[in-house]
Amino acid sequence: MRCRIGSIAASVVVLVVAAGCGDAKDAEPTDKAAKCDKGGLSTDLDIPGPGKPLPEEAVEPYLDAFVVVSVQEDGENATVTAEAPGSGALRVYDLTRREDGWWPDGYTEC
């Protein structure tokens, strides 16, 4: 029973509503990804491996109707920004590079 509970818990996707931050008087963000910094729906991903060679390949199974518009790598971390055509909705994926490739940690949708 303990093993079964552990495997169920490992496959759970947790939804958390991110609290908005900043004041209305703050300047508008200049890039698309910065818009999600003001708040949105965050989803943590707990997925099976292995990792993928490229960040955009790692998020592909989680894109749904979204299309990748930018990839930014910074050492062992990456951010993939995807947009839903025609709706203006964005998803910003956070990834970590591990021994076997890139892993998506989660995303924020706004």
XYZ file of C-alpha atoms in Angstrom:
110
model
C 0.000 0.000 0.000
C 2.809 2.413 0.854
C 4.414 1.927 -2.583
C 1.107 2.529 -4.372
C 0.481 5.756 -2.468
C 3.989 6.942 -3.351
C 3.469 6.313 -7.064
C 0.124 8.104 -7.006
C 1.633 11.082 -5.199
C 4.492 11.229 -7.712
C 2.089 11.644 -10.611
C -0.019 14.406 -9.097
C 0.052 17.832 -10.706
C -0.399 20.557 -8.153
C -2.266 23.732 -9.044
C -1.516 26.871 -7.132
C -2.951 30.294 -7.757
C -0.096 32.756 -7.779
C -0.732 35.958 -5.905
C -0.414 39.123 -7.946
C 2.392 41.410 -6.967
C 3.328 44.956 -7.769
C 1.244 48.091 -7.826
C -0.933 49.402 -10.621
C 1.455 52.340 -10.921
C 4.283 49.941 -11.893
C 5.454 50.150 -15.484
C 4.048 47.632 -17.971
C 6.400 44.737 -18.712
C 8.197 45.072 -22.029
C 8.500 41.384 -22.926
C 5.784 38.742 -23.026
C 7.212 36.549 -20.242
C 7.335 39.468 -17.801
C 3.524 39.779 -17.979
C 3.206 36.497 -16.048
C 5.362 37.934 -13.244
C 2.318 39.948 -12.134
C 0.343 36.786 -11.383
C -1.330 33.855 -13.046
C -2.133 30.215 -12.542
C 0.976 28.189 -11.639
C 1.272 24.449 -12.217
C 4.063 22.301 -10.763
C 5.041 19.318 -12.912
C 6.219 16.029 -11.410
C 6.950 13.893 -14.457
C 8.739 10.649 -15.348
C 12.130 10.829 -17.081
C 14.388 10.880 -18.849
C 15.109 14.532 -19.582
C 15.261 15.947 -23.125
C 18.252 17.399 -25.023
C 16.589 20.805 -25.617
C 14.304 22.894 -23.368
C 11.620 23.210 -26.070
C 11.576 19.406 -26.471
C 11.075 18.995 -22.712
C 7.919 21.155 -22.665
C 6.422 19.787 -25.894
C 4.098 17.250 -24.173
C 2.628 20.076 -22.036
C 2.048 22.708 -24.744
C -1.550 21.763 -25.628
C -2.632 24.539 -28.067
C 0.338 26.758 -27.161
C 3.257 27.467 -29.524
C 6.840 28.148 -28.365
C 7.812 31.772 -29.051
C 11.113 32.029 -27.142
C 13.719 29.985 -25.277
C 16.181 31.549 -22.830
C 18.951 29.447 -21.288
C 20.970 30.611 -18.290
C 23.426 27.935 -17.186
C 21.480 25.098 -15.559
C 18.129 26.912 -15.881
C 15.934 27.804 -18.837
C 12.681 29.602 -19.526
C 10.436 28.660 -22.437
C 7.658 31.095 -23.332
C 4.683 29.782 -25.313
C 1.653 31.619 -26.660
C -1.849 30.447 -27.574
C -2.470 31.818 -31.080
C -5.392 34.214 -31.258
C -6.045 34.408 -27.521
C -3.054 36.280 -26.114
C -2.693 33.665 -23.348
C 0.880 32.859 -22.326
C 2.616 29.994 -20.582
C 6.062 30.509 -19.096
C 7.811 27.200 -18.373
C 10.709 26.940 -15.890
C 13.231 24.168 -16.577
C 16.326 22.700 -14.932
C 19.182 20.909 -16.706
C 20.137 17.620 -15.031
C 22.544 14.802 -15.982
C 20.130 13.310 -18.520
C 18.836 16.569 -20.049
C 16.240 19.300 -19.510
C 13.304 18.833 -17.132
C 10.271 21.145 -16.873
C 9.662 22.096 -13.232
C 6.349 23.800 -13.934
C 4.715 26.709 -15.700
C 2.684 29.841 -15.090
C -0.259 30.625 -17.365
C -1.581 34.147 -17.741
